[in-house]
GROMACS .gro file of C-alpha atoms in nm:
model
  109
    1UNK     CA    1  11.076   9.054  10.759
    2UNK     CA    2  11.209   9.407  10.673
    3UNK     CA    3  11.162   9.540  10.314
    4UNK     CA    4  11.376   9.820  10.176
    5UNK     CA    5  11.188  10.149  10.126
    6UNK     CA    6  11.236  10.109   9.770
    7UNK     CA    7  10.983   9.844   9.773
    8UNK     CA    8  10.700  10.074   9.909
    9UNK     CA    9  10.816  10.352   9.710
   10UNK     CA   10  10.794  10.182   9.426
   11UNK     CA   11  10.433  10.056   9.454
   12UNK     CA   12  10.356  10.448   9.517
   13UNK     CA   13  10.550  10.521   9.201
   14UNK     CA   14  10.327  10.285   8.982
   15UNK     CA   15  10.032  10.416   9.103
   16UNK     CA   16  10.167  10.775   9.047
   17UNK     CA   17  10.228  10.697   8.691
   18UNK     CA   18   9.902  10.563   8.652
   19UNK     CA   19   9.731  10.871   8.781
   20UNK     CA   20   9.949  11.100   8.547
   21UNK     CA   21   9.758  11.042   8.259
   22UNK     CA   22   9.448  11.116   8.433
   23UNK     CA   23   9.588  11.448   8.551
   24UNK     CA   24   9.719  11.543   8.210
   25UNK     CA   25   9.380  11.489   8.052
   26UNK     CA   26   9.500  11.229   7.813
   27UNK     CA   27   9.229  10.964   7.895
   28UNK     CA   28   8.905  11.002   7.674
   29UNK     CA   29   8.596  10.900   7.823
   30UNK     CA   30   8.576  10.530   7.879
   31UNK     CA   31   8.444  10.259   8.094
   32UNK     CA   32   8.743  10.116   8.232
   33UNK     CA   33   8.996  10.359   8.355
   34UNK     CA   34   8.952  10.700   8.531
   35UNK     CA   35   8.706  10.841   8.800
   36UNK     CA   36   8.378  10.735   8.666
   37UNK     CA   37   8.064  10.900   8.808
   38UNK     CA   38   7.717  10.887   8.646
   39UNK     CA   39   7.672  11.112   8.352
   40UNK     CA   40   8.046  11.197   8.341
   41UNK     CA   41   8.082  10.994   8.026
   42UNK     CA   42   7.817  11.158   7.843
   43UNK     CA   43   7.980  11.507   7.884
   44UNK     CA   44   8.360  11.469   7.776
   45UNK     CA   45   8.441  11.822   7.952
   46UNK     CA   46   8.297  11.702   8.265
   47UNK     CA   47   8.491  11.383   8.243
   48UNK     CA   48   8.819  11.536   8.173
   49UNK     CA   49   8.758  11.816   8.475
   50UNK     CA   50   8.674  11.531   8.697
   51UNK     CA   51   8.975  11.323   8.596
   52UNK     CA   52   9.224  11.634   8.594
   53UNK     CA   53   9.120  11.691   8.959
   54UNK     CA   54   9.119  11.323   9.061
   55UNK     CA   55   9.461  11.268   8.921
   56UNK     CA   56   9.589  11.573   9.114
   57UNK     CA   57   9.427  11.481   9.431
   58UNK     CA   58   9.539  11.116   9.385
   59UNK     CA   59   9.886  11.202   9.329
   60UNK     CA   60   9.918  11.478   9.607
   61UNK     CA   61   9.752  11.198   9.850
   62UNK     CA   62  10.044  10.913   9.724
   63UNK     CA   63  10.325  11.160   9.771
   64UNK     CA   64  10.197  11.209  10.145
   65UNK     CA   65  10.156  10.840  10.175
   66UNK     CA   66  10.508  10.786  10.039
   67UNK     CA   67  10.653  11.029  10.284
   68UNK     CA   68  10.483  10.859  10.588
   69UNK     CA   69  10.647  10.534  10.472
   70UNK     CA   70  11.000  10.675  10.482
   71UNK     CA   71  10.928  10.834  10.817
   72UNK     CA   72  10.798  10.490  10.955
   73UNK     CA   73  11.100  10.299  10.810
   74UNK     CA   74  11.345  10.566  10.915
   75UNK     CA   75  11.208  10.665  11.266
   76UNK     CA   76  10.919  10.414  11.319
   77UNK     CA   77  10.957  10.131  11.567
   78UNK     CA   78  11.079   9.825  11.447
   79UNK     CA   79  10.756   9.640  11.565
   80UNK     CA   80  10.552   9.851  11.350
   81UNK     CA   81  10.749   9.794  11.052
   82UNK     CA   82  10.600   9.454  11.053
   83UNK     CA   83  10.247   9.634  10.980
   84UNK     CA   84  10.397   9.845  10.708
   85UNK     CA   85  10.201   9.635  10.435
   86UNK     CA   86   9.871   9.681  10.636
   87UNK     CA   87   9.954  10.057  10.686
   88UNK     CA   88   9.997  10.082  10.322
   89UNK     CA   89   9.662   9.930  10.200
   90UNK     CA   90   9.501  10.151  10.462
   91UNK     CA   91   9.667  10.469  10.311
   92UNK     CA   92   9.571  10.366   9.973
   93UNK     CA   93   9.216  10.315  10.029
   94UNK     CA   94   9.185  10.627  10.250
   95UNK     CA   95   9.341  10.816   9.961
   96UNK     CA   96   9.080  10.658   9.712
   97UNK     CA   97   8.795  10.744   9.968
   98UNK     CA   98   8.917  11.123  10.005
   99UNK     CA   99   8.975  11.164   9.666
  100UNK     CA  100   8.606  11.031   9.564
  101UNK     CA  101   8.454  11.247   9.831
  102UNK     CA  102   8.607  11.566   9.721
  103UNK     CA  103   8.505  11.460   9.347
  104UNK     CA  104   8.141  11.422   9.453
  105UNK     CA  105   8.156  11.734   9.619
  106UNK     CA  106   8.268  11.906   9.245
  107UNK     CA  107   7.985  11.721   9.039
  108UNK     CA  108   7.705  11.959   8.911
  109UNK     CA  109   7.394  11.922   9.092
   0.00000   0.00000   0.00000
């Protein structure tokens, strides 16, 4: 079954919209929404710094993932398109891992 490119890009749009408030520092320290690391909730300045950086990195990664989807749907072999949901899941998980790894490097010692 072939899905239109808008189905996949819609997924990335929703994730970008979820990361946008983090990037713009609109989300106060909480336990449900945002990139949470030990001690970040106790220091609001650190919380906003981590989440702004995480939001920017996550949005950048999602834009790259969206571009990969467009390329695969436009130029990719038809057989590969059957695996696109799995490719999307892997790209999103890889993006989370890369963002988290980068944020850990920016935590104070």
